[in-house]
């Protein structure tokens, strides 16, 4: 494949977008390096799509600057930006064949028909759809349509590829496969890609970096691992991989580690620059170990209110002095009945201090 | 990025320096001027040479034609580029219009200018090729500049499209209507005086209430209003009855009832009146029969209020039916089911649940009936007798011996007041929100059956009425084949031969029939108007549905306004506005085409909006992000997907142009006579046979056009749905969605 990609960077400088009284994006700044796949992650309505559409030029910033590949494109319309987008609905032109769809961008930019057709063929081959050029989009399955949309965007050799929830119209089984394909393609071609999703698992799986958004602003930015292991806020801890928030006391602090006490148990955790005093700690559901109260004397006492069997794991709701806790347990054979009194210990690898 | 204003500037120069500036007496398509003194003859000279003859006031136009050259080398994002183009285009356009309205065929148009600059010896005619081309160029320079200044995301195509639509609507809707308002204030000496208006407006002629106490008739304003209330009431009730029968009963022929809805589209407005004369007139079939039977004197009751009311009810019930079918179907069956599971009886459910939900739709049908009746010209013209209404009085004020333009203007304003009030009421009442419940799709479930008594009433009223409608159309069909309806009922082809005879003479085909002339004019002009109307309507719909811009609501309102302006008013206003410079159009075919374009534009707009809102917006956006500009997107993505809507808009514009009479009757000329006004002439002479024959021919032509097109679209649809299942619902609606309001 002879794609001549010039992967570009994307930079937002204090960008704000208002729709009348609604502020969809509030003073957002970030920077995306060339060749990276960055995910915009966040709950519905937080402004992900708006951010993506501003990169595409389909919406224009109310204030602030947007740079692509180092060039200021703030007032440039979509037509003139070197950016392609894969739409949530794919937006394949229903009256054109697959080949015509993929060749569309090339032919409107003035390429000869024969050359455009040839490059479209190459693009289709790239996504594994060689030989489908003469079909209509409606004659393809959802997954194939999605790949056509990707090919159509790629043949233009964009500086940046944008994907708005590209997997949301596929069934659950297909999602894993397609997201791996997208990730492989992006890495092989060295593309800069911005990927919007509200599914944290998807984001963790495909991204070089994740920008988590909440209520029109960036909540945290980092690699998947940073976000999971060192969430900056309760929101991040809960949004990336679920978490129980419990209150504890920092009793001793050094450069690296903080000794904290939760109820009557003490733990050593990475200090992350926290000071003495009361603090919040995120505890992952699968890092809470439950044992019948009779066998474990030192743990925190509690009572199981619900127990749900899910095949390879059991979900418990536990009533405890720390509040209602959510626990995931993979030891199916040790299932504990609802109503039982238990005693809990926390595994430190699943705990993180949260800034107040 | 690289689109430059340069071609437009050249266009401006061609108009200014090469083409004849003023309108030519021989007409737009005559080219004798090329060999007849051009370029120095003052009739044919371009503006550049006119300056040196006696029209120095054209000199300042050099400024906007030269100024843009200063920014020839600058890039689009340079603020100077934008401001220079805005100044040049804006000034040029304003100056051309300003001087055009200031200097007319008799020197200065305004006395203040005369006192300022002294009397003017020369005069000027309407805008010709040159002036129009240059104005167009200035308009595009202006919009290019506005786009470069960052308006509408810098999109030159969209900015220019808005500019063009606004300029056209301003010229051909607002200017004429404004002219009417103004001329109502001009007295006999040509001076402005409020008293002219008040004297003409507050008269017995319009508002008299003598008919309440004496046998003298009431004022025309009250007559029209009274008639409109009667017609709106009867059409709404009958329409509701039909809609209930068609949707809530197991009546065997209910599918065929829907055929009724196509009738008003293909029926010239006076045809019903004509058929009524043949049946119920003094020597009508039914009148004679009843007179013989009961041995009484045949009456003239038809010519007057009862006759017009009957004719209008027959004409407009199908429209109410069409509106109300949607309303009745839109009431969610689950709500009715809910009411019934709560123990309510059918009658109670209808009264407490269904009827309130239908109320906005019923109000809509009533207002449409009101506007249609007010605007109707054909039926009162044919059946009027001594019951005068506004639309016909306007006509007689202009055409009759009095030729009283300010009287016509005042009558037109009165009529406009009524229809606009109804139009505003409709818009306020049915704010955007209620449309969704009115026109929304019904969810699944079965509509509650009707209360048996209500059902019986509906059937007893609607079925005879439907039969009566069939009899009427039967009369139209057979009337043309009878020597003299009612008196001599023997079969003849004489009327068709007279109207549409074809002969051979020396091996050539000769169109001998008297009607051919107006027939071909009608077909030609309608065929020219149809694509222009459709293009204008769909472009406007595209701007409304797909673009965001300030003042969009006003823009939409302006484009829909002409729907509420009765044809008679349009006719008068076109005469007032376009028989003097700068736009001299009366007597041409162009004025007919323009009149059709702007009268029928709302149909195209509505059809386009309906079809375009079904197209996923991300298709446009995908095209834009793939590097196509908005014009290419429109051409390659939107238009191909809208093909059925385009064809529908074409057909409706064509058919409506053929059936239109009220505006046309003012604008026809000896050279360009139209079928409908020709038929009205025949009726006035009592030549019913040939008038009916001609009407049947028109109905036949229009019906064929519609059926052929529906067949073509229908087959396309089938083929497409086979291949493109996901596409089917975008194509489906458009054939039905074009609104089918009939016009007067
Ligand atoms: N065209 C629009 N007009 C008005 N408000 C909008 C528009 N588009 C988005 N919004 C608002 O902006 C916010 C962010 O929307 P969006 O970016 O679509 O969220 P997300 O993609 O994260 O779900 C929402 O509150 C939404 O209601
Ligand atoms: Mg979104």
Short mmCIF file of C-alpha atoms and ligand atoms in Angstrom, two decimals, chain A residues 19 22 24 43-50, ligand 1:
data_model
loop_
_atom_site.label_atom_id
_atom_site.label_comp_id
_atom_site.label_asym_id
_atom_site.label_seq_id
_atom_site.Cartn_x
_atom_site.Cartn_y
_atom_site.Cartn_z
CA UNK A 19 -24.41 26.87 21.63
CA UNK A 22 -25.13 26.02 26.52
CA UNK A 24 -20.43 22.44 25.20
CA UNK A 43 -20.05 10.14 29.75
CA UNK A 44 -22.71 11.09 27.22
CA UNK A 45 -23.11 14.84 26.72
CA UNK A 46 -19.67 15.76 28.08
CA UNK A 47 -18.55 17.34 24.80
CA UNK A 48 -16.55 14.60 23.05
CA UNK A 49 -18.34 14.81 19.72
CA UNK A 50 -18.21 18.58 19.79
N1 LIG C 1 -25.90 21.74 17.76
C1 LIG C 1 -26.04 21.86 19.09
N2 LIG C 1 -26.86 22.81 19.59
C2 LIG C 1 -27.01 22.96 20.93
N3 LIG C 1 -26.39 22.22 21.83
C3 LIG C 1 -25.55 21.25 21.41
C4 LIG C 1 -25.35 21.03 20.01
N4 LIG C 1 -24.46 20.01 19.88
C5 LIG C 1 -24.14 19.63 21.13
N5 LIG C 1 -24.80 20.37 22.04
C6 LIG C 1 -24.68 20.25 23.50
O1 LIG C 1 -23.33 20.23 23.83
C7 LIG C 1 -23.07 19.27 24.83
C8 LIG C 1 -22.00 18.29 24.36
O2 LIG C 1 -22.51 17.52 23.30
P1 LIG C 1 -21.67 16.39 22.57
O3 LIG C 1 -20.35 16.93 22.20
O4 LIG C 1 -22.49 15.83 21.46
O5 LIG C 1 -21.52 15.30 23.70
P2 LIG C 1 -20.96 13.81 23.62
O6 LIG C 1 -20.52 13.51 22.23
O7 LIG C 1 -19.84 13.80 24.60
O8 LIG C 1 -22.05 12.93 24.06
C9 LIG C 1 -24.39 18.59 25.14
O9 LIG C 1 -24.89 19.19 26.31
C10 LIG C 1 -25.25 18.92 23.97
O10 LIG C 1 -26.58 19.06 24.39
#
